[in-house]
mmCIF file of C-alpha atoms in Angstrom:
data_model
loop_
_atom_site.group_PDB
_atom_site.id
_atom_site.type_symbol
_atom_site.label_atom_id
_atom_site.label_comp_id
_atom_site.label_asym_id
_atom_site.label_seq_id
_atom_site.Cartn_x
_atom_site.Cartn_y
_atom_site.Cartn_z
ATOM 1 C CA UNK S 232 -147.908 -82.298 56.448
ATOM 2 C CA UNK S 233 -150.569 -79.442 55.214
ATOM 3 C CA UNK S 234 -154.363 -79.678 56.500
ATOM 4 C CA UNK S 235 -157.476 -77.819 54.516
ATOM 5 C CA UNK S 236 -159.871 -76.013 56.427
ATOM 6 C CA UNK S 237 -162.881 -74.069 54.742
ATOM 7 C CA UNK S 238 -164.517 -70.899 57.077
ATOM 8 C CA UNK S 239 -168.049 -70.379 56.556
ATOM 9 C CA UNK S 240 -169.195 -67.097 56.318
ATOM 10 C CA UNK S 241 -172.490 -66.054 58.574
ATOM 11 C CA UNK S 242 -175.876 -64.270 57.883
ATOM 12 C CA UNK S 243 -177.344 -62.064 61.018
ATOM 13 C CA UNK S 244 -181.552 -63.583 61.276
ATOM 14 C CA UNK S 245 -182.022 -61.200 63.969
ATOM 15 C CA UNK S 246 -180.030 -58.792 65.671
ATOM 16 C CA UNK S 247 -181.368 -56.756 68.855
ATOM 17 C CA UNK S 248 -179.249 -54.924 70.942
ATOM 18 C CA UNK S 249 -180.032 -55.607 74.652
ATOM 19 C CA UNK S 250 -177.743 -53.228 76.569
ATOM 20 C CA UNK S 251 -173.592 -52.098 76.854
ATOM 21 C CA UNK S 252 -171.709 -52.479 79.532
ATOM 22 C CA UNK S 253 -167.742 -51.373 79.441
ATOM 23 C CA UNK S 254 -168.087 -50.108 76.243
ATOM 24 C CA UNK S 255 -169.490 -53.386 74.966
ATOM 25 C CA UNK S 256 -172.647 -53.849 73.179
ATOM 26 C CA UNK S 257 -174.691 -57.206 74.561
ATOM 27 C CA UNK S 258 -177.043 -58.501 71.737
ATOM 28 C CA UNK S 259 -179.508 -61.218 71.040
ATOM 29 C CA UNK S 260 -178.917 -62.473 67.603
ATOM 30 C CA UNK S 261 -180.137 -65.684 65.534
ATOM 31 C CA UNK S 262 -177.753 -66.485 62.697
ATOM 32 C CA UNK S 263 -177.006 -68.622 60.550
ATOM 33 C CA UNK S 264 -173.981 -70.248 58.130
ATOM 34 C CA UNK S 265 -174.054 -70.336 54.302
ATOM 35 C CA UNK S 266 -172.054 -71.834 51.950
ATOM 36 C CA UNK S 267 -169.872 -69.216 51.131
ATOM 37 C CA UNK S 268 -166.215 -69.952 52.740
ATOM 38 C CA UNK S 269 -162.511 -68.829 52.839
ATOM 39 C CA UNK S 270 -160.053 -71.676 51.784
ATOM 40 C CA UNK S 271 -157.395 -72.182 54.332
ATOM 41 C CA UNK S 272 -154.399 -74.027 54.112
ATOM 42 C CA UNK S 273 -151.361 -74.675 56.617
ATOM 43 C CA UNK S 274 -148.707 -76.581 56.876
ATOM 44 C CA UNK S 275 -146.104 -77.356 60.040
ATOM 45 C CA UNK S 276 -142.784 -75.083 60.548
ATOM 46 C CA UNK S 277 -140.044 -76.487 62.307
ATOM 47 C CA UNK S 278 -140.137 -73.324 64.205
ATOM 48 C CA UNK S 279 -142.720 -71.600 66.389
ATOM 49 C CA UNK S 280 -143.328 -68.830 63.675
ATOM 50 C CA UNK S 281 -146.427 -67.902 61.865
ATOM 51 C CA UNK S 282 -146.082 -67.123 57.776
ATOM 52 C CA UNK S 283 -149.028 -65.750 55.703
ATOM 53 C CA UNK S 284 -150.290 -65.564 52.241
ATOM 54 C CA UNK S 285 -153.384 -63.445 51.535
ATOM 55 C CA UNK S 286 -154.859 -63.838 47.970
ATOM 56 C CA UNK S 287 -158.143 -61.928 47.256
ATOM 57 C CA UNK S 288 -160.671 -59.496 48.277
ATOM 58 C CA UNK S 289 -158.557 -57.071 48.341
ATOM 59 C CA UNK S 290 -156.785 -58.605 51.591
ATOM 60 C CA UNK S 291 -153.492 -59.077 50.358
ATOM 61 C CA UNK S 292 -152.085 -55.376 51.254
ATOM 62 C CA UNK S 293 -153.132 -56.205 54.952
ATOM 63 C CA UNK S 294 -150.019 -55.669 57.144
ATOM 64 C CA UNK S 295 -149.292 -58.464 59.211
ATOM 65 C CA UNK S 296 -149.653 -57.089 62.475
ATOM 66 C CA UNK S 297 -153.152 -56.169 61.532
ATOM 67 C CA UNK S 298 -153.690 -59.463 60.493
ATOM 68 C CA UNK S 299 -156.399 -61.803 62.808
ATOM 69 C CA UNK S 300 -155.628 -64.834 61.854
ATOM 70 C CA UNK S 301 -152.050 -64.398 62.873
ATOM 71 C CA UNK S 302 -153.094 -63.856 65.578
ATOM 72 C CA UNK S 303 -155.266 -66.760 65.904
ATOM 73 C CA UNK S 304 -152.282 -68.860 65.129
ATOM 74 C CA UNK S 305 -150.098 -67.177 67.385
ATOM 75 C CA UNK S 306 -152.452 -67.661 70.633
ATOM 76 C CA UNK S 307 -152.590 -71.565 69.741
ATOM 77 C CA UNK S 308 -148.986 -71.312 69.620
ATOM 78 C CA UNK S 309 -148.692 -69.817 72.722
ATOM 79 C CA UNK S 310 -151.380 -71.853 74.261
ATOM 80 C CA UNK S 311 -150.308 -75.250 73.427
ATOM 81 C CA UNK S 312 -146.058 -74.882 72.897
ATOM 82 C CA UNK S 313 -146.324 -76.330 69.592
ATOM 83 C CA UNK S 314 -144.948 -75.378 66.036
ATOM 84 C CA UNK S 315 -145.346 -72.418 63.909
ATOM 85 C CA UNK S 316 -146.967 -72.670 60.617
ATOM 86 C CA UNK S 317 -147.046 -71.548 56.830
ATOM 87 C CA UNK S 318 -150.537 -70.320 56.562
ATOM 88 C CA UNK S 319 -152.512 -68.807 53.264
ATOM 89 C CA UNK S 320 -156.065 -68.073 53.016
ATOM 90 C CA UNK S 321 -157.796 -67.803 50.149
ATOM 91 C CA UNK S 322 -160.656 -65.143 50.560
ATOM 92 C CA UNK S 323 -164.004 -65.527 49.329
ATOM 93 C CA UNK S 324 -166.241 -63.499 52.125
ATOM 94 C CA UNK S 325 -166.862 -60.089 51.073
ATOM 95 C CA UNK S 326 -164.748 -57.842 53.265
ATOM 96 C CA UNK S 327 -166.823 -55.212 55.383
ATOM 97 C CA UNK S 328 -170.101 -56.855 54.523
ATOM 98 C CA UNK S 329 -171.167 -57.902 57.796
ATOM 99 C CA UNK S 330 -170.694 -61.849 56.924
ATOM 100 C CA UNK S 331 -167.769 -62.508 59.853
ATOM 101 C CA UNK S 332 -165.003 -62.726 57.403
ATOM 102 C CA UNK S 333 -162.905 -62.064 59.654
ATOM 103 C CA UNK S 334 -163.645 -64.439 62.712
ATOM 104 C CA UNK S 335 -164.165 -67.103 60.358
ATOM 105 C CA UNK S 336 -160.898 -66.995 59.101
ATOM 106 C CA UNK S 337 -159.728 -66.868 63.011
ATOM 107 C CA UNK S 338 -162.350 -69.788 63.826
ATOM 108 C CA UNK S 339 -160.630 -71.659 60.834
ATOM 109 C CA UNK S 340 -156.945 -71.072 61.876
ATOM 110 C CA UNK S 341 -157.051 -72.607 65.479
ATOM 111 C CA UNK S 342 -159.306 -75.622 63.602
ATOM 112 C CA UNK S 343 -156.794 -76.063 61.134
ATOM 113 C CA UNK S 344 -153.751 -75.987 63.981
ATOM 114 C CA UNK S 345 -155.392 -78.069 66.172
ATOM 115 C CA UNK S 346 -155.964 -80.726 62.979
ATOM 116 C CA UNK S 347 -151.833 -79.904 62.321
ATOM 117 C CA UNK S 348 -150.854 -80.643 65.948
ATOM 118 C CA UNK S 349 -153.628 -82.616 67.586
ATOM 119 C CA UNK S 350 -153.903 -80.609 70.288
ATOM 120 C CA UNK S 351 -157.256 -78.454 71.543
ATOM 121 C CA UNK S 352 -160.385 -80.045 72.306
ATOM 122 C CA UNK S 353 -163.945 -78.034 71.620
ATOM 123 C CA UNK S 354 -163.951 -75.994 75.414
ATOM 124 C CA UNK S 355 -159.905 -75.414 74.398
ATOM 125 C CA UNK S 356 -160.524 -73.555 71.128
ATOM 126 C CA UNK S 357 -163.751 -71.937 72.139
ATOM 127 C CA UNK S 358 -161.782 -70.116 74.574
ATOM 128 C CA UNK S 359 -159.094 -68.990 72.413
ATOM 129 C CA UNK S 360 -161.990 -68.204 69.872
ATOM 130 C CA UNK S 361 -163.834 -65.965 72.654
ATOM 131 C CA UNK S 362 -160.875 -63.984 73.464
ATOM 132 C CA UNK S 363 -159.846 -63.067 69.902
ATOM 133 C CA UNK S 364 -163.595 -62.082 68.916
ATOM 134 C CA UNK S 365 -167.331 -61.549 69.746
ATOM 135 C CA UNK S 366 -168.692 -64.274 67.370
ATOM 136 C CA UNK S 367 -165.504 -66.643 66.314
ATOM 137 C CA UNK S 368 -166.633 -68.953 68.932
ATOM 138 C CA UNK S 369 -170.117 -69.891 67.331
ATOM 139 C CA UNK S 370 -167.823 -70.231 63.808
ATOM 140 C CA UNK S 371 -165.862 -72.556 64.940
ATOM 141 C CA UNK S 372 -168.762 -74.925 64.462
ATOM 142 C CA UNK S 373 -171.757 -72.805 62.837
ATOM 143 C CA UNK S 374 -175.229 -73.892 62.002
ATOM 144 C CA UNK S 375 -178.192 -72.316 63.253
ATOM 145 C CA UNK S 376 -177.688 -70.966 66.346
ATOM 146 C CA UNK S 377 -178.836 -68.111 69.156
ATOM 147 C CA UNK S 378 -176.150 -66.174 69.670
ATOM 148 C CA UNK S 379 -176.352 -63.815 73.614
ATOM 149 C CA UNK S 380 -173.717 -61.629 75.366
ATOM 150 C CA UNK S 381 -170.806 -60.045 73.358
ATOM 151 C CA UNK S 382 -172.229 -63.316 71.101
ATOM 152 C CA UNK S 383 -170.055 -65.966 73.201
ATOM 153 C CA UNK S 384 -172.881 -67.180 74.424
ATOM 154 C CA UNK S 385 -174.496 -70.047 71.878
ATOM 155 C CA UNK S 386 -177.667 -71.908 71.874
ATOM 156 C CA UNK S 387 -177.322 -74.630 68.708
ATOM 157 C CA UNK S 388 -180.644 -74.684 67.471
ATOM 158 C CA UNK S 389 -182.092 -77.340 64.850
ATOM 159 C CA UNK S 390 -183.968 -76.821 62.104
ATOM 160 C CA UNK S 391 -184.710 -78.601 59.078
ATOM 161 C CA UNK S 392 -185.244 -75.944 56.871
ATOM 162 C CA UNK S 393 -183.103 -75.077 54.061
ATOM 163 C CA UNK S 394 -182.676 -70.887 53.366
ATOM 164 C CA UNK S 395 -182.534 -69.520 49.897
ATOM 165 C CA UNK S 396 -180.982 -66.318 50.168
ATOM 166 C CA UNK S 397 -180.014 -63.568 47.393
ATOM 167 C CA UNK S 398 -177.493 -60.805 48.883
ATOM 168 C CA UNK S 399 -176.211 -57.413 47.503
ATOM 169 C CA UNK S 400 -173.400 -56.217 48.106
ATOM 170 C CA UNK S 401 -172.974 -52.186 47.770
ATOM 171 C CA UNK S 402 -169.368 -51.404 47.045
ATOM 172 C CA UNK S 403 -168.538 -49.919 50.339
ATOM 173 C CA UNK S 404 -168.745 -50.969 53.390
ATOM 174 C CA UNK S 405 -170.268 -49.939 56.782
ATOM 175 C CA UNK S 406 -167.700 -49.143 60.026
ATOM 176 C CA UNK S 407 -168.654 -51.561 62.684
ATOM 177 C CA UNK S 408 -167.510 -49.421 65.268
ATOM 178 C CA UNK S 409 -169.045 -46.111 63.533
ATOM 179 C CA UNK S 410 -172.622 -47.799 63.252
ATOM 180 C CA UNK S 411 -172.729 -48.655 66.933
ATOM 181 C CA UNK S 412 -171.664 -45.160 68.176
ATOM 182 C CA UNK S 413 -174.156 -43.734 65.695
ATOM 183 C CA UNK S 414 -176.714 -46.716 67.295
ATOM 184 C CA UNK S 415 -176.186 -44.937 70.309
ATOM 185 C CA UNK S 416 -177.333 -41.699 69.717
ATOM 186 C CA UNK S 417 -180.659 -42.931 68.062
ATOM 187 C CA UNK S 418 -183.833 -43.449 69.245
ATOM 188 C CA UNK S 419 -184.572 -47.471 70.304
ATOM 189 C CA UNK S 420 -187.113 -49.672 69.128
ATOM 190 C CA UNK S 421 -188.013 -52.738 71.364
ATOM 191 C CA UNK S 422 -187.593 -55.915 69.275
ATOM 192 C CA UNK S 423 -186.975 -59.472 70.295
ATOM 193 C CA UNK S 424 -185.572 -63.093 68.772
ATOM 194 C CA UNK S 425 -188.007 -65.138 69.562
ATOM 195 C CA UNK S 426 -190.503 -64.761 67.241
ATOM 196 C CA UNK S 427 -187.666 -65.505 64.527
ATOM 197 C CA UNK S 428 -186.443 -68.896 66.347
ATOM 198 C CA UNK S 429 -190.032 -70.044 66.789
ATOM 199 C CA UNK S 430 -190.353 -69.874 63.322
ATOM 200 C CA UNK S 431 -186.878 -71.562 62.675
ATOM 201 C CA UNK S 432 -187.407 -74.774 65.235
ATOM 202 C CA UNK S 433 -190.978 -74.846 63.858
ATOM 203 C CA UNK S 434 -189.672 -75.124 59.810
ATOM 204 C CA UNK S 435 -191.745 -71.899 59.008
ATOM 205 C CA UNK S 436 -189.618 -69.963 56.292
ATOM 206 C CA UNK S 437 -192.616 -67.930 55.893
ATOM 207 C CA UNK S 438 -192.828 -67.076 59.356
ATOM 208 C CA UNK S 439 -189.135 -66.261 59.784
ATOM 209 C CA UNK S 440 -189.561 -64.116 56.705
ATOM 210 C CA UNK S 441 -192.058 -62.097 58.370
ATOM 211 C CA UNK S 442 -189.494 -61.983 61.414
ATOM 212 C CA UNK S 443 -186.251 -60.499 60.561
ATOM 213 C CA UNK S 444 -184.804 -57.579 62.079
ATOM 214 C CA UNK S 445 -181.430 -55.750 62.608
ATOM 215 C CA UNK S 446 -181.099 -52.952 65.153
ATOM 216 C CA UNK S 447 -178.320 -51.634 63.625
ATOM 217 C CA UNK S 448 -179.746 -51.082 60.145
ATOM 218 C CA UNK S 449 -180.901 -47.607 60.724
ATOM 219 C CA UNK S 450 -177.725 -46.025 61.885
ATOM 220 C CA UNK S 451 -175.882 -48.170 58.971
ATOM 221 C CA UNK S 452 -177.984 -46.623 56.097
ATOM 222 C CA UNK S 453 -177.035 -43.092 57.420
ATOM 223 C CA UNK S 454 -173.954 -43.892 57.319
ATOM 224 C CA UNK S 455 -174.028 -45.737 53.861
ATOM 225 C CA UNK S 456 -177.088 -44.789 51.521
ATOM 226 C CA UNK S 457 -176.678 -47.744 49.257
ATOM 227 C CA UNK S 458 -177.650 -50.399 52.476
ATOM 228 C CA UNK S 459 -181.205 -48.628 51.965
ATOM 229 C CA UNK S 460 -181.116 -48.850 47.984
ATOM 230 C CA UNK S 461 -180.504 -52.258 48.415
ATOM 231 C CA UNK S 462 -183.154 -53.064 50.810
ATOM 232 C CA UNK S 463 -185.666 -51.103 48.900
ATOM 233 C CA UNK S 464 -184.642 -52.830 45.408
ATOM 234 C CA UNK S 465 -184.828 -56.492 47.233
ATOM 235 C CA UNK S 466 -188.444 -55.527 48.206
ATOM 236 C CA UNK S 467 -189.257 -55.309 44.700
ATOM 237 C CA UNK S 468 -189.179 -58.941 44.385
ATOM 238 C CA UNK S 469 -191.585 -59.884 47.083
ATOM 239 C CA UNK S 470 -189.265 -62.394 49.032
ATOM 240 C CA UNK S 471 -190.277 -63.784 52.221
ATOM 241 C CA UNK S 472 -188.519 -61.390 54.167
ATOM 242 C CA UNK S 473 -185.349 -58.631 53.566
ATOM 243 C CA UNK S 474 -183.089 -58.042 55.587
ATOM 244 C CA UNK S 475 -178.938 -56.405 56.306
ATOM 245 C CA UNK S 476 -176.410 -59.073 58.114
ATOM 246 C CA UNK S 477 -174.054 -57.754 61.071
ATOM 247 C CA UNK S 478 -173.684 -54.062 60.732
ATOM 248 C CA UNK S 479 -173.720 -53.799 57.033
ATOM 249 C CA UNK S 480 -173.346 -53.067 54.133
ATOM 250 C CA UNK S 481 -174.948 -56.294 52.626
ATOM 251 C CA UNK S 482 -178.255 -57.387 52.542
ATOM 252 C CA UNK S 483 -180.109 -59.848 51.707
ATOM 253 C CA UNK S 484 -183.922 -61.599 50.843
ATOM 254 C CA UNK S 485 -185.217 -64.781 52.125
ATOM 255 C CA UNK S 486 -186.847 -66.716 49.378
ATOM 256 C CA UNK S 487 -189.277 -69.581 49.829
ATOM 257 C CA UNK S 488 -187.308 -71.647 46.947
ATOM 258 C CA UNK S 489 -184.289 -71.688 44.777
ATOM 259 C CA UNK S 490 -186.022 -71.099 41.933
ATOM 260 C CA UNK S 491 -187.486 -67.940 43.449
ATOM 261 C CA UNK S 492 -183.421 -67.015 43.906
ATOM 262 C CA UNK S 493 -182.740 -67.779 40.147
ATOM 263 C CA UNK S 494 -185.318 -65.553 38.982
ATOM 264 C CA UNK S 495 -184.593 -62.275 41.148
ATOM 265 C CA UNK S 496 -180.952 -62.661 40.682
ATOM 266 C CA UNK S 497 -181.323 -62.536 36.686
ATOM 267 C CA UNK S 498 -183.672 -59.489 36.632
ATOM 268 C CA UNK S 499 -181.567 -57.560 39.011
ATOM 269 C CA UNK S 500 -180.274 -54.229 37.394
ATOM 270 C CA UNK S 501 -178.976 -52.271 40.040
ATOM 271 C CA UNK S 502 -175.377 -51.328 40.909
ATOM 272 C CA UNK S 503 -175.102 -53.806 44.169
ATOM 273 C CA UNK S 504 -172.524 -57.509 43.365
ATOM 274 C CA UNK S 505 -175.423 -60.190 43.496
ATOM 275 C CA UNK S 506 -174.750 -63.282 45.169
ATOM 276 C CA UNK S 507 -177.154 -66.406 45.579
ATOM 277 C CA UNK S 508 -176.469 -68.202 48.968
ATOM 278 C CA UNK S 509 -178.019 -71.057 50.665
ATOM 279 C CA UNK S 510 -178.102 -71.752 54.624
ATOM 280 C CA UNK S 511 -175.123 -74.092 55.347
ATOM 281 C CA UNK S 512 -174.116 -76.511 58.465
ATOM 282 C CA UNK S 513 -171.111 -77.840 58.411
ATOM 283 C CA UNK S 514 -170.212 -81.030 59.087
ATOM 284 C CA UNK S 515 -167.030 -80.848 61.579
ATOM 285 C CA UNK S 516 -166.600 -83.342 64.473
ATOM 286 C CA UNK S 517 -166.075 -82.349 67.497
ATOM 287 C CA UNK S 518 -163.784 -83.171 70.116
#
C-alpha cells in the first residue's frame, strides 16, 4: 500500500520580530501557500524502520541523520507503535530560499503516515509538527494564515483573493541562523501585521501590496548582496508590492494579475532563476 502526499511550499506576507526569549525569536508573520510542492511518496515496511530516497535540488547528498523528514517519520513511529516506511521525496522547493522546504516536507511525512496507518488526528500531528519545527504546524494544512510565537501559534484567515507572485531566486542562499544573530545587532524598526491582514480579509491586493514587510531583510542583504539586486530589479516592474520570504534569499513581487506576471517574467534579464507562483490552499480534510 503506497499513499501520495504533495508539501506546499510558503511565502512570508509579513514578518516582524516581536521579542526572544531562550534564544528564540517570537514573530508575527502573515503567510501564505503557493502552488509550488515536494512530491512525497511512502509505502508500509513490515518493520518499524524509516528508508529514504532524495531526488533533486541538490538534496540527494543529504546524510540521513541530517535528514528532517526522517525524523518526522521516526517521531510518528515512535508516537503511535506503528510500521516503518519506504519514503522518497521528490524536491521541487528551492533549498535555502526561505519557502519552508524543509517543514513542508516534515508537515507532509506525518500526513502521509497518518494516511498509511490511520492513526493521528489534527491536535495529534500538530504536536508532533510543533516539536520538530517553528512553522511545520501551520503546513500541515496551509492557506492564509497569521502565524505568532516561535510560529505555532495559527490564526486561519480567509480571503478570497487570488496572489500573482513572480520570485527570484539568487543562487545562494541566506543562513537562517546567521541572519537572526546579525538581526540582533541592528538597529529595530517598529512594524506590525495588521495593516497587511486588513488588507487580506478585506480582498485588497493593492492594499496588501502597499503592506509587506520582512524584518529580517536588512541583515539578509548584508549577508547576501544579490537579495538587494533582486529587490531593486523587481521594483523595476512596478508590482503591487516587493518583497523577501523567511530569511532569504528569494524574493518576490505581488502583481495585481497574471498577465502582469507573464509580462515581467519574459523581460527579466538578470542573473536570479525566475519563477511565476500563485497563492495556493490546499484542499486536505481534516480529522
Amino acid at each position: 500500500m503506497g499513499v501520495r502526499v504533495k508539501a506546499y511550499a510558503k511565502l512570508n506576507l509579513t514578518l516582524a520580530i516581536t521579542g526572544a526569549e531562550n534564544g528564540y525569536h517570537s514573530l508575527d508573520s502573515l503567510v501564505c501557500t503557493v502552488d509550488l510542492f515536494d512530491l512525497i511518496k511512502l509505502k508500509k515496511r513490515k518493520d518499524n524502520l524509516v528508508n529514504i530516497e532524495m531526488h533533486g535540488q541538490g538534496t540527494e547528498s543529504l546524510a540521513y541523520e541530517d535528514n528532517n523528514a526522517v525524523k518526522a517519520a521516526q517521531a510518528y513511529i515512535n508516537k503511535f507503535g506503528t510500521g516503518g516506511a519506504d519514503i522518497k521525496i521528490f524536491k521541487n522547493i528551492p533549498v535555502g530560499a526561505g519557502m519552508g522546504g524543509s517543514s513542508a516536507d516534515i508537515s507532509g511525512v506525518l500526513r502521509g503516515m497518518a494516511m498509511l496507518y490511520g492513526k493521528g488526528g489534527e491536535r495529534d500531528l500538530k504536536a508532533l509538527a510543533d516539536s520538530l519545527g517553528s512553522d511545520t504546524g501551520y503546513l500541515l494544512y496551509g492557506g492564509f494564515a497569521r502565524l505568532t510565537g516561535r510560529g505555532e501559534k495559527i490564526e486561519r484567515l480567509e480571503s478570497g483573493l487570488r496572489l500573482n507572485f513572480l520570485l527570484l531566486l539568487p543562487s545562494a542562499g541566506v543562513s537562517t541562523a546567521q541572519c537572526y544573530r546579525l538581526y540582533d545587532e541592528l538597529p529595530k524598526t517598529a512594524q506590525s501585521s495588521q495593516p497587511a491582514a486588513n488588507a487580506l480579509l478585506k480582498g485588497d491586493s493593492a492594499e496588501l501590496g502597499r503592506n509587506l514587510f520582512n524584518a529580517l531583510y536588512l541583515p539578509a542583504t548584508k549577508l547576501n548582496g544579490d537579495v538587494a539586486t533582486a529587490f531593486e530589479e523587481l521594483e523595476k516592474f512596478a508590482p503591487l508590492g516587493v518583497n523577501m520570504t523567511g530569511s532569504g534569499s528569494g524574493v518576490y513581487a505581488l502583481f495585481d494579475c497574471p498577465e502582469m506576471c507573464d509580462y515581467a517574467q519574459s523581460r527579466y534579464r538578470g542573473k536570479c532563476r525566475c519563477i511565476r507562483l500563485k497563492s495556493y490552499a490546499p484542499k486536505i480534510k481534516e480529522s
